[in-house]
Amino acid sequence: MLTKKQLDLLAFIHKRVQRDGVPPSFDEMKLALDLRSKSGIHRLITALEERGFIRRLAHRARAIEVVKLPESLGGAPNPGFTPRVIDGDRPDTAPPTGALPVAVAEAMNVPVMGQIAAGVPIEAINHMTHSVTVPSGMLAGSGEHYALEVKGDSMIDAGINDGDVVVIRETSTADDGDIVVALVEDHEATLKTFRRKGASIALEAANPAYETRVFPSHLVKVQGRLVGLIRTY
């Protein structure tokens, strides 16, 4: 799911590539989206690239390739995330006499509120798509919990892969080194490592291919902290 600005930019780039064979310049994008600076366009481009909608080609001017389109722009439907469930069964033989009972871990359902490409629109966090069952011990601490599907590879060195489901505890505060869902300028949410740098906030990717993004602290709002991860094979 994309924010309106991200969707508008992707549609504009796709239309221009279809018409002219080349993508628009940053100045043309800025005018088309009525933004005040090209830095806003850069953030939107980075978000679209992290989500896998576009690809920037190195060492070529204005080299942006549209990789895929969302359904609203005529792209193929997203099949979504379907957790695999393995049913247990009774043992064929009775336990030996005197054996201690095996503790059964309690589980709880957590709503999956959309996708985060180690960068996702906050709108996705407001609409439950389905739920996933997690061990209750993963839900430590106060506050509500939700889950997000990960798209992209910007946090792979932190052990978070494309297709993983991250479990998030809602909170508005974070410590240095926490992996958080951060809302940037009230319109873009991203999954990154949180660092304070004086009056600024650094949002660090866990992949050297992605740059650290630094913002004035008033432009970043913490939406939650990573407390668990679910992976299927």
Coordinates of N, CA and C in Angstrom, one line a residue:
M1 N 0.8 -1.2 0.0 CA 0.0 0.0 0.0 C 0.9 1.2 0.0
L2 N 0.5 2.2 -0.8 CA 1.3 3.4 -0.9 C 0.5 4.6 -0.4
T3 N 1.2 5.7 0.0 CA 0.6 6.9 0.4 C 0.1 7.6 -0.9
K4 N -0.8 8.6 -0.8 CA -1.3 9.2 -2.0 C -0.2 9.9 -2.8
K5 N 0.8 10.5 -2.1 CA 1.9 11.2 -2.8 C 2.8 10.2 -3.5
Q6 N 3.0 9.0 -2.8 CA 3.9 8.0 -3.5 C 3.1 7.4 -4.7
L7 N 1.8 7.2 -4.6 CA 1.1 6.7 -5.7 C 1.0 7.7 -6.9
D8 N 0.8 9.0 -6.5 CA 0.8 10.1 -7.5 C 2.1 10.1 -8.3
L9 N 3.2 10.0 -7.5 CA 4.5 10.1 -8.2 C 4.8 8.9 -9.1
L10 N 4.4 7.7 -8.6 CA 4.6 6.5 -9.4 C 3.8 6.6 -10.7
A11 N 2.5 7.1 -10.6 CA 1.7 7.2 -11.8 C 2.3 8.3 -12.7
F12 N 2.8 9.4 -12.2 CA 3.4 10.4 -13.1 C 4.6 9.9 -13.8
I13 N 5.5 9.2 -13.1 CA 6.7 8.6 -13.7 C 6.3 7.6 -14.8
H14 N 5.4 6.7 -14.5 CA 4.9 5.7 -15.4 C 4.3 6.3 -16.7
K15 N 3.5 7.3 -16.5 CA 2.9 8.0 -17.6 C 3.9 8.7 -18.5
R16 N 4.9 9.3 -17.9 CA 5.9 10.0 -18.7 C 6.8 9.0 -19.4
V17 N 7.2 7.9 -18.8 CA 8.0 6.9 -19.4 C 7.2 6.3 -20.6
Q18 N 5.9 6.0 -20.4 CA 5.1 5.5 -21.5 C 5.0 6.4 -22.7
R19 N 4.9 7.7 -22.4 CA 4.8 8.7 -23.4 C 6.1 9.1 -24.1
D20 N 7.1 9.3 -23.3 CA 8.4 9.9 -23.8 C 9.5 8.9 -23.9
G21 N 9.4 7.8 -23.2 CA 10.5 6.8 -23.2 C 11.5 7.1 -22.2
V22 N 11.4 8.2 -21.5 CA 12.4 8.5 -20.4 C 11.6 9.1 -19.2
P23 N 12.1 8.9 -18.0 CA 11.4 9.4 -16.8 C 11.5 10.9 -16.7
P24 N 10.6 11.6 -16.0 CA 10.7 13.0 -15.8 C 11.9 13.4 -14.9
S25 N 12.3 14.7 -14.9 CA 13.4 15.1 -14.0 C 12.8 15.4 -12.7
F26 N 13.7 15.6 -11.7 CA 13.2 15.8 -10.3 C 12.4 17.2 -10.3
D27 N 12.8 18.2 -11.1 CA 12.1 19.4 -11.1 C 10.7 19.2 -11.6
E28 N 10.6 18.4 -12.7 CA 9.2 18.1 -13.2 C 8.4 17.3 -12.2
M29 N 9.0 16.4 -11.5 CA 8.3 15.7 -10.4 C 7.8 16.6 -9.3
K30 N 8.7 17.5 -8.9 CA 8.4 18.5 -7.9 C 7.2 19.4 -8.2
L31 N 7.2 19.8 -9.5 CA 6.0 20.7 -10.0 C 4.8 19.9 -10.1
A32 N 4.9 18.6 -10.6 CA 3.7 17.8 -10.7 C 3.0 17.5 -9.4
L33 N 3.8 17.3 -8.4 CA 3.3 16.9 -7.0 C 3.1 18.1 -6.1
D34 N 3.4 19.4 -6.7 CA 3.3 20.6 -5.9 C 4.0 20.5 -4.6
L35 N 5.3 20.1 -4.6 CA 6.1 20.1 -3.5 C 7.1 21.3 -3.5
R36 N 7.5 21.7 -2.3 CA 8.3 22.9 -2.2 C 9.8 22.6 -2.5
S37 N 10.3 21.4 -2.3 CA 11.7 21.1 -2.5 C 11.9 19.7 -3.2
K38 N 13.0 19.6 -3.8 CA 13.4 18.3 -4.4 C 13.7 17.2 -3.3
S39 N 14.0 17.6 -2.1 CA 14.3 16.7 -1.1 C 13.0 15.8 -0.8
G40 N 11.8 16.4 -0.9 CA 10.6 15.6 -0.7 C 10.5 14.5 -1.8
I41 N 10.9 14.9 -3.1 CA 10.8 14.0 -4.2 C 11.9 12.8 -3.9
H42 N 13.0 13.2 -3.4 CA 14.1 12.2 -3.1 C 13.5 11.2 -2.1
R43 N 12.8 11.6 -1.1 CA 12.3 10.7 -0.1 C 11.2 9.8 -0.7
L44 N 10.4 10.3 -1.6 CA 9.4 9.5 -2.2 C 10.0 8.5 -3.1
I45 N 11.0 8.9 -3.9 CA 11.7 8.0 -4.8 C 12.4 6.9 -4.0
T46 N 13.0 7.2 -2.9 CA 13.6 6.2 -2.0 C 12.6 5.2 -1.5
A47 N 11.4 5.7 -1.1 CA 10.4 4.9 -0.5 C 9.9 3.9 -1.6
L48 N 9.7 4.4 -2.8 CA 9.2 3.6 -3.9 C 10.2 2.5 -4.3
E49 N 11.5 2.9 -4.2 CA 12.6 1.9 -4.5 C 12.6 0.9 -3.5
E50 N 12.5 1.2 -2.2 CA 12.6 0.2 -1.1 C 11.4 -0.7 -1.2
R51 N 10.2 -0.3 -1.7 CA 9.1 -1.1 -1.9 C 9.1 -2.0 -3.1
G52 N 10.1 -1.7 -4.0 CA 10.2 -2.5 -5.2 C 9.4 -2.1 -6.4
F53 N 8.9 -0.9 -6.3 CA 8.1 -0.4 -7.5 C 9.0 0.2 -8.6
I54 N 10.1 0.8 -8.2 CA 11.0 1.4 -9.2 C 12.4 0.9 -8.9
R55 N 13.3 1.1 -9.9 CA 14.7 0.8 -9.7 C 15.5 2.0 -10.3
R56 N 16.5 2.4 -9.6 CA 17.4 3.5 -10.1 C 18.6 2.8 -10.7
L57 N 19.0 3.2 -11.9 CA 20.1 2.6 -12.5 C 21.4 3.5 -12.3
A58 N 22.5 3.0 -11.9 CA 23.6 3.7 -11.5 C 24.3 4.3 -12.8
H59 N 24.9 5.5 -12.6 CA 25.8 6.1 -13.6 C 25.0 6.5 -14.8
R60 N 23.7 6.8 -14.7 CA 22.9 7.2 -15.8 C 22.0 8.3 -15.3
A61 N 21.9 9.4 -16.0 CA 21.1 10.5 -15.7 C 19.6 10.2 -15.9
R62 N 18.8 10.6 -14.9 CA 17.4 10.4 -15.0 C 17.0 8.9 -15.3
A63 N 17.8 8.0 -14.7 CA 17.6 6.6 -15.0 C 16.7 6.0 -13.9
I64 N 15.4 6.0 -14.1 CA 14.5 5.3 -13.2 C 13.6 4.4 -14.0
E65 N 13.6 3.1 -13.6 CA 12.9 2.1 -14.3 C 11.7 1.7 -13.4
V66 N 10.5 1.7 -14.0 CA 9.3 1.2 -13.2 C 9.3 -0.3 -13.3
V67 N 9.4 -0.9 -12.1 CA 9.5 -2.4 -12.0 C 8.1 -3.0 -12.0
K68 N 7.2 -2.4 -11.2 CA 5.9 -3.0 -11.1 C 4.9 -1.8 -10.7
L69 N 3.6 -2.1 -10.9 CA 2.6 -1.1 -10.5 C 1.6 -1.8 -9.5
P70 N 1.0 -1.0 -8.6 CA 0.0 -1.5 -7.8 C -1.3 -1.7 -8.6
E71 N -2.2 -2.4 -8.0 CA -3.5 -2.8 -8.7 C -4.2 -1.5 -9.2
S72 N -4.1 -0.4 -8.4 CA -4.9 0.8 -8.7 C -4.4 1.4 -10.0
L73 N -3.1 1.1 -10.4 CA -2.5 1.6 -11.6 C -2.4 0.5 -12.7
G74 N -3.2 -0.6 -12.5 CA -3.2 -1.6 -13.5 C -2.2 -2.7 -13.3
G75 N -1.6 -2.8 -12.1 CA -0.6 -3.8 -11.8 C -1.3 -5.1 -11.4
A76 N -0.5 -6.2 -11.3 CA -1.0 -7.5 -10.9 C -1.4 -7.5 -9.4
P77 N -2.5 -8.2 -9.0 CA -2.9 -8.3 -7.6 C -1.8 -8.8 -6.7
N78 N -1.7 -8.3 -5.5 CA -0.8 -8.8 -4.5 C -1.4 -9.9 -3.8
P79 N -0.8 -11.2 -3.9 CA -1.5 -12.3 -3.2 C -1.5 -12.2 -1.7
G80 N -0.7 -11.3 -1.1 CA -0.7 -11.1 0.3 C 0.1 -12.2 1.0
F81 N 0.1 -12.1 2.4 CA 0.9 -13.0 3.2 C -0.1 -14.0 3.8
T82 N 0.3 -15.3 3.7 CA -0.5 -16.4 4.3 C 0.4 -17.2 5.2
P83 N 0.2 -17.1 6.5 CA 1.0 -17.8 7.4 C 0.8 -19.3 7.2
R84 N 1.8 -20.1 7.4 CA 1.7 -21.6 7.3 C 1.4 -22.1 8.7
V85 N 0.5 -23.0 8.9 CA 0.1 -23.5 10.2 C 0.4 -25.0 10.1
I86 N 1.2 -25.5 11.1 CA 1.5 -27.0 11.2 C 0.7 -27.5 12.3
D87 N -0.2 -28.5 12.0 CA -1.0 -29.1 13.0 C -0.2 -30.1 13.8
G88 N -0.4 -30.1 15.1 CA 0.3 -31.1 15.9 C -0.6 -32.3 16.0
D89 N -0.1 -33.4 16.7 CA -0.9 -34.6 16.9 C -0.4 -35.2 18.2
R90 N -1.2 -36.2 18.6 CA -0.8 -36.9 19.9 C 0.3 -37.8 19.6
P91 N 1.1 -38.1 20.6 CA 2.2 -39.1 20.4 C 1.6 -40.4 20.3
D92 N 2.3 -41.4 19.6 CA 1.7 -42.7 19.4 C 1.8 -43.5 20.7
T93 N 2.7 -43.2 21.6 CA 2.9 -43.9 22.8 C 2.7 -43.0 24.0
A94 N 2.3 -43.6 25.1 CA 2.1 -42.8 26.3 C 3.4 -42.4 26.9
P95 N 3.5 -41.2 27.6 CA 4.8 -40.8 28.2 C 5.2 -41.8 29.3
P96 N 6.5 -41.9 29.6 CA 6.9 -42.8 30.6 C 6.4 -42.4 32.0
T97 N 6.2 -43.4 32.9 CA 5.7 -43.1 34.2 C 6.6 -42.1 34.9
G98 N 6.0 -41.1 35.6 CA 6.8 -40.2 36.3 C 7.4 -39.0 35.5
A99 N 7.1 -39.1 34.2 CA 7.6 -38.0 33.3 C 6.9 -36.7 33.7
L100 N 7.6 -35.6 33.7 CA 7.1 -34.3 34.0 C 6.2 -33.8 32.8
P101 N 5.1 -33.1 33.1 CA 4.3 -32.6 32.0 C 5.0 -31.6 31.2
V102 N 4.8 -31.6 29.9 CA 5.4 -30.6 29.0 C 4.6 -29.3 29.0
A103 N 5.2 -28.2 29.3 CA 4.5 -26.9 29.3 C 4.1 -26.5 27.9
V104 N 2.9 -26.1 27.7 CA 2.4 -25.6 26.4 C 2.4 -24.1 26.4
A105 N 3.1 -23.5 25.5 CA 3.2 -22.0 25.4 C 1.9 -21.4 25.0
E106 N 1.4 -20.4 25.7 CA 0.2 -19.7 25.3 C 0.5 -18.9 24.1
A107 N -0.6 -18.8 23.3 CA -0.4 -18.0 22.0 C -1.6 -17.0 22.0
M108 N -1.3 -15.9 21.2 CA -2.3 -14.8 21.1 C -2.3 -14.4 19.6
N109 N -3.5 -13.9 19.2 CA -3.6 -13.4 17.9 C -3.3 -11.9 17.9
V110 N -2.5 -11.5 16.9 CA -2.1 -10.1 16.7 C -2.6 -9.7 15.3
P111 N -3.2 -8.5 15.2 CA -3.6 -8.0 13.9 C -2.5 -7.7 13.0
V112 N -2.5 -8.1 11.7 CA -1.5 -7.7 10.7 C -2.1 -6.5 10.0
M113 N -1.4 -5.3 10.1 CA -2.0 -4.1 9.7 C -1.4 -3.6 8.4
G114 N -0.9 -4.5 7.5 CA -0.4 -4.0 6.2 C 1.0 -4.4 6.0
Q115 N 1.7 -3.7 5.1 CA 3.1 -4.0 4.8 C 4.0 -2.9 5.1
I116 N 5.2 -3.2 5.5 CA 6.3 -2.2 5.7 C 7.5 -2.7 4.9
A117 N 8.0 -1.8 4.0 CA 9.1 -2.2 3.2 C 10.4 -1.8 3.8
A118 N 10.4 -2.0 5.2 CA 11.5 -1.3 5.9 C 11.3 0.1 5.4
G119 N 10.0 0.6 5.5 CA 9.5 1.9 4.9 C 8.2 1.6 4.3
V120 N 7.1 2.0 5.1 CA 5.7 1.8 4.5 C 4.8 3.0 4.9
P121 N 3.8 3.2 4.2 CA 2.9 4.3 4.5 C 2.1 4.0 5.8
I122 N 2.0 5.1 6.6 CA 1.3 4.9 7.9 C -0.2 4.5 7.7
E123 N -0.8 4.8 6.6 CA -2.2 4.4 6.3 C -2.3 2.9 6.5
A124 N -1.3 2.1 6.1 CA -1.4 0.7 6.1 C -1.5 0.2 7.5
I125 N -1.0 0.9 8.5 CA -1.0 0.5 9.9 C -2.4 0.8 10.5
N126 N -3.3 1.4 9.8 CA -4.7 1.6 10.3 C -5.7 0.7 9.7
H127 N -5.3 -0.3 9.0 CA -6.3 -1.2 8.4 C -5.8 -2.6 8.5
M128 N -6.6 -3.4 9.3 CA -6.2 -4.8 9.6 C -6.5 -5.6 8.3
T129 N -5.6 -6.4 7.9 CA -5.8 -7.3 6.8 C -6.1 -8.7 7.2
H130 N -5.4 -9.2 8.2 CA -5.7 -10.5 8.8 C -5.0 -10.5 10.2
S131 N -4.9 -11.7 10.8 CA -4.2 -11.8 12.0 C -3.2 -12.9 12.0
V132 N -2.3 -12.9 12.9 CA -1.2 -13.9 13.0 C -1.1 -14.3 14.5
T133 N -0.8 -15.6 14.7 CA -0.7 -16.1 16.1 C 0.7 -16.1 16.5
V134 N 1.0 -15.5 17.7 CA 2.4 -15.4 18.2 C 2.4 -15.9 19.6
P135 N 3.5 -16.3 20.1 CA 3.7 -16.7 21.5 C 3.4 -15.5 22.4
S136 N 2.7 -15.7 23.5 CA 2.3 -14.6 24.4 C 3.6 -14.0 25.0
G137 N 4.7 -14.8 25.1 CA 5.9 -14.2 25.7 C 6.5 -13.2 24.8
M138 N 6.2 -13.1 23.5 CA 6.7 -12.1 22.6 C 6.1 -10.8 22.9
L139 N 4.9 -10.8 23.5 CA 4.2 -9.5 23.7 C 4.4 -8.9 25.1
A140 N 5.7 -8.8 25.4 CA 6.1 -8.3 26.7 C 5.9 -6.8 26.8
G141 N 5.7 -6.3 27.9 CA 5.5 -4.8 28.1 C 4.1 -4.3 27.9
S142 N 3.9 -3.1 28.3 CA 2.5 -2.5 28.2 C 2.3 -2.0 26.8
G143 N 1.0 -1.8 26.5 CA 0.7 -1.2 25.2 C 0.1 -2.3 24.2
E144 N -0.5 -1.8 23.2 CA -1.1 -2.7 22.2 C 0.0 -3.2 21.2
H145 N -0.3 -4.3 20.5 CA 0.7 -4.8 19.6 C 0.0 -5.0 18.2
Y146 N 0.8 -4.9 17.2 CA 0.3 -5.2 15.9 C 1.5 -5.8 15.1
A147 N 1.2 -6.3 13.9 CA 2.2 -6.9 13.0 C 2.2 -6.3 11.7
L148 N 3.3 -6.3 11.0 CA 3.5 -5.8 9.6 C 4.3 -6.7 8.8
E149 N 3.9 -6.9 7.6 CA 4.7 -7.7 6.6 C 5.8 -6.9 6.0
V150 N 7.0 -7.4 6.0 CA 8.2 -6.7 5.5 C 8.4 -7.0 4.0
K151 N 8.5 -5.9 3.3 CA 8.9 -5.9 1.9 C 10.2 -5.2 1.7
G152 N 11.1 -5.8 1.0 CA 12.4 -5.2 0.7 C 13.5 -5.7 1.6
D153 N 14.7 -5.2 1.3 CA 15.9 -5.7 2.0 C 16.7 -4.7 2.8
S154 N 16.1 -3.6 3.1 CA 16.9 -2.5 3.8 C 17.3 -2.9 5.2
M155 N 16.7 -4.0 5.8 CA 17.1 -4.3 7.2 C 17.6 -5.7 7.3
I156 N 18.2 -6.2 6.2 CA 18.6 -7.6 6.2 C 19.8 -7.9 7.1
D157 N 20.7 -6.9 7.4 CA 21.8 -7.2 8.3 C 21.3 -7.2 9.7
A158 N 20.1 -6.8 10.0 CA 19.5 -7.0 11.3 C 18.7 -8.3 11.4
G159 N 18.8 -9.1 10.4 CA 18.1 -10.4 10.4 C 16.7 -10.3 10.0
I160 N 16.3 -9.1 9.4 CA 14.9 -9.0 8.9 C 14.9 -9.1 7.4
N161 N 14.3 -10.1 6.9 CA 14.3 -10.4 5.5 C 13.0 -10.1 4.8
D162 N 13.0 -9.9 3.5 CA 11.8 -9.8 2.7 C 10.8 -10.9 3.0
G163 N 9.6 -10.6 3.3 CA 8.6 -11.7 3.5 C 8.4 -12.0 5.0
D164 N 9.3 -11.5 5.9 CA 9.1 -11.7 7.3 C 7.9 -10.9 7.8
V165 N 7.4 -11.3 9.0 CA 6.4 -10.5 9.7 C 7.0 -10.0 11.0
V166 N 7.0 -8.7 11.2 CA 7.5 -8.1 12.4 C 6.4 -7.8 13.3
V167 N 6.6 -8.1 14.6 CA 5.7 -7.8 15.7 C 6.1 -6.5 16.4
I168 N 5.2 -5.5 16.4 CA 5.5 -4.2 16.9 C 4.7 -3.8 18.2
R169 N 5.3 -3.3 19.2 CA 4.6 -2.8 20.4 C 4.4 -1.3 20.2
E170 N 3.2 -0.9 20.3 CA 2.9 0.6 20.1 C 3.6 1.4 21.3
T171 N 4.3 2.4 20.9 CA 4.9 3.3 21.9 C 5.4 4.5 21.1
S172 N 5.5 5.6 21.8 CA 5.9 6.9 21.2 C 7.3 7.3 21.6
T173 N 8.0 6.4 22.3 CA 9.4 6.6 22.7 C 10.3 5.5 22.3
A174 N 11.6 5.8 22.2 CA 12.5 4.7 21.8 C 13.9 5.1 22.3
D175 N 14.7 4.1 22.6 CA 16.1 4.3 23.0 C 17.0 4.1 21.8
D176 N 18.2 4.7 21.8 CA 19.2 4.5 20.8 C 19.4 3.0 20.5
G177 N 19.4 2.6 19.2 CA 19.6 1.2 18.8 C 18.3 0.4 18.7
D178 N 17.2 1.0 19.2 CA 15.9 0.3 19.0 C 15.5 0.3 17.5
I179 N 14.9 -0.8 17.0 CA 14.3 -0.8 15.7 C 12.9 -0.4 15.8
V180 N 12.5 0.6 15.1 CA 11.2 1.2 15.3 C 10.5 1.4 14.0
V181 N 9.1 1.6 14.2 CA 8.3 2.1 13.1 C 8.3 3.6 13.4
A182 N 8.9 4.4 12.5 CA 8.9 5.9 12.6 C 8.1 6.6 11.5
L183 N 7.3 7.5 12.0 CA 6.5 8.3 11.0 C 7.3 9.6 10.7
V184 N 7.6 9.8 9.4 CA 8.4 11.0 9.0 C 7.5 12.0 8.3
E185 N 7.5 13.2 8.8 CA 6.8 14.3 8.3 C 5.3 14.0 8.1
D186 N 4.8 13.1 9.0 CA 3.3 12.8 9.1 C 2.8 12.1 7.8
H187 N 3.7 11.6 6.9 CA 3.1 11.0 5.7 C 3.8 9.7 5.3
E188 N 5.0 9.4 5.9 CA 5.8 8.2 5.5 C 6.2 7.5 6.7
A189 N 5.9 6.2 6.8 CA 6.4 5.4 7.9 C 7.5 4.5 7.4
T190 N 8.5 4.2 8.3 CA 9.6 3.4 7.9 C 10.1 2.5 9.0
L191 N 10.6 1.3 8.8 CA 11.1 0.5 9.8 C 12.7 0.6 9.7
K192 N 13.2 1.2 10.8 CA 14.7 1.5 10.8 C 15.2 1.5 12.2
T193 N 16.5 1.5 12.4 CA 17.1 1.7 13.7 C 17.2 3.1 14.1
F194 N 16.7 3.4 15.3 CA 16.6 4.8 15.8 C 17.9 5.2 16.5
R195 N 18.3 6.4 16.1 CA 19.5 7.0 16.8 C 19.2 8.5 17.0
R196 N 19.6 9.0 18.2 CA 19.5 10.5 18.4 C 20.9 11.1 18.1
K197 N 20.9 12.2 17.4 CA 22.1 12.9 17.1 C 21.9 14.4 17.4
G198 N 22.0 14.8 18.6 CA 21.8 16.1 19.0 C 20.3 16.4 18.9
A199 N 20.0 17.5 18.1 CA 18.6 17.8 17.9 C 18.0 17.1 16.7
S200 N 18.7 16.1 16.2 CA 18.2 15.4 15.0 C 18.0 13.9 15.3
I201 N 17.2 13.2 14.5 CA 17.0 11.8 14.6 C 17.6 11.1 13.3
A202 N 18.4 10.1 13.5 CA 18.9 9.3 12.4 C 18.1 8.0 12.3
L203 N 17.7 7.7 11.1 CA 17.0 6.4 10.9 C 17.9 5.6 10.0
E204 N 18.5 4.6 10.6 CA 19.6 3.8 10.0 C 19.0 2.5 9.4
A205 N 19.4 2.3 8.1 CA 19.1 1.0 7.5 C 20.1 0.0 8.0
A206 N 19.8 -1.3 7.9 CA 20.8 -2.4 8.2 C 21.2 -3.0 6.9
N207 N 21.6 -2.2 5.9 CA 22.1 -2.7 4.6 C 22.9 -1.6 4.1
P208 N 24.2 -1.8 3.8 CA 25.0 -0.7 3.3 C 24.6 -0.1 2.0
A209 N 23.7 -0.7 1.3 CA 23.2 -0.2 0.0 C 22.2 1.0 0.2
Y210 N 21.8 1.2 1.5 CA 20.8 2.2 1.8 C 21.5 3.2 2.7
E211 N 21.3 4.5 2.5 CA 21.9 5.6 3.3 C 21.1 5.8 4.5
T212 N 21.8 6.3 5.6 CA 21.1 6.7 6.8 C 20.4 8.0 6.5
R213 N 19.2 8.2 7.0 CA 18.4 9.4 6.8 C 18.3 10.1 8.1
V214 N 18.7 11.4 8.1 CA 18.7 12.2 9.3 C 17.7 13.4 9.1
F215 N 16.8 13.5 10.2 CA 15.8 14.5 10.2 C 15.8 15.3 11.4
P216 N 15.3 16.6 11.4 CA 15.1 17.3 12.7 C 14.1 16.5 13.5
S217 N 14.3 16.5 14.8 CA 13.6 15.6 15.7 C 12.1 15.8 15.6
H218 N 11.6 17.1 15.3 CA 10.2 17.3 15.3 C 9.5 16.7 14.1
L219 N 10.3 16.2 13.1 CA 9.7 15.6 11.9 C 9.6 14.1 12.0
V220 N 10.0 13.6 13.2 CA 10.0 12.1 13.3 C 9.2 11.7 14.6
K221 N 8.2 10.9 14.4 CA 7.4 10.4 15.5 C 7.5 8.9 15.5
V222 N 7.8 8.4 16.7 CA 7.9 6.9 16.9 C 6.5 6.4 17.0
Q223 N 6.2 5.3 16.2 CA 4.9 4.7 16.2 C 4.9 3.3 16.9
G224 N 6.1 2.8 17.1 CA 6.2 1.5 17.8 C 7.6 0.9 17.7
R225 N 7.8 -0.1 18.6 CA 9.2 -0.7 18.6 C 9.1 -2.2 18.3
L226 N 10.1 -2.7 17.6 CA 10.1 -4.1 17.2 C 10.3 -4.9 18.5
V227 N 9.4 -6.0 18.6 CA 9.6 -6.9 19.8 C 9.7 -8.3 19.3
G228 N 9.4 -8.6 18.1 CA 9.5 -10.0 17.6 C 9.4 -10.1 16.1
L229 N 9.7 -11.3 15.6 CA 9.8 -11.5 14.2 C 9.3 -12.9 13.9
I230 N 8.5 -13.1 12.8 CA 8.0 -14.4 12.4 C 8.5 -14.6 11.0
R231 N 9.0 -15.9 10.8 CA 9.5 -16.2 9.4 C 8.9 -17.6 9.0
T232 N 8.5 -17.7 7.8 CA 8.1 -18.9 7.2 C 9.1 -19.4 6.1
Y233 N 9.1 -20.6 5.9 CA 10.1 -21.2 4.9 C 9.3 -22.0 3.9

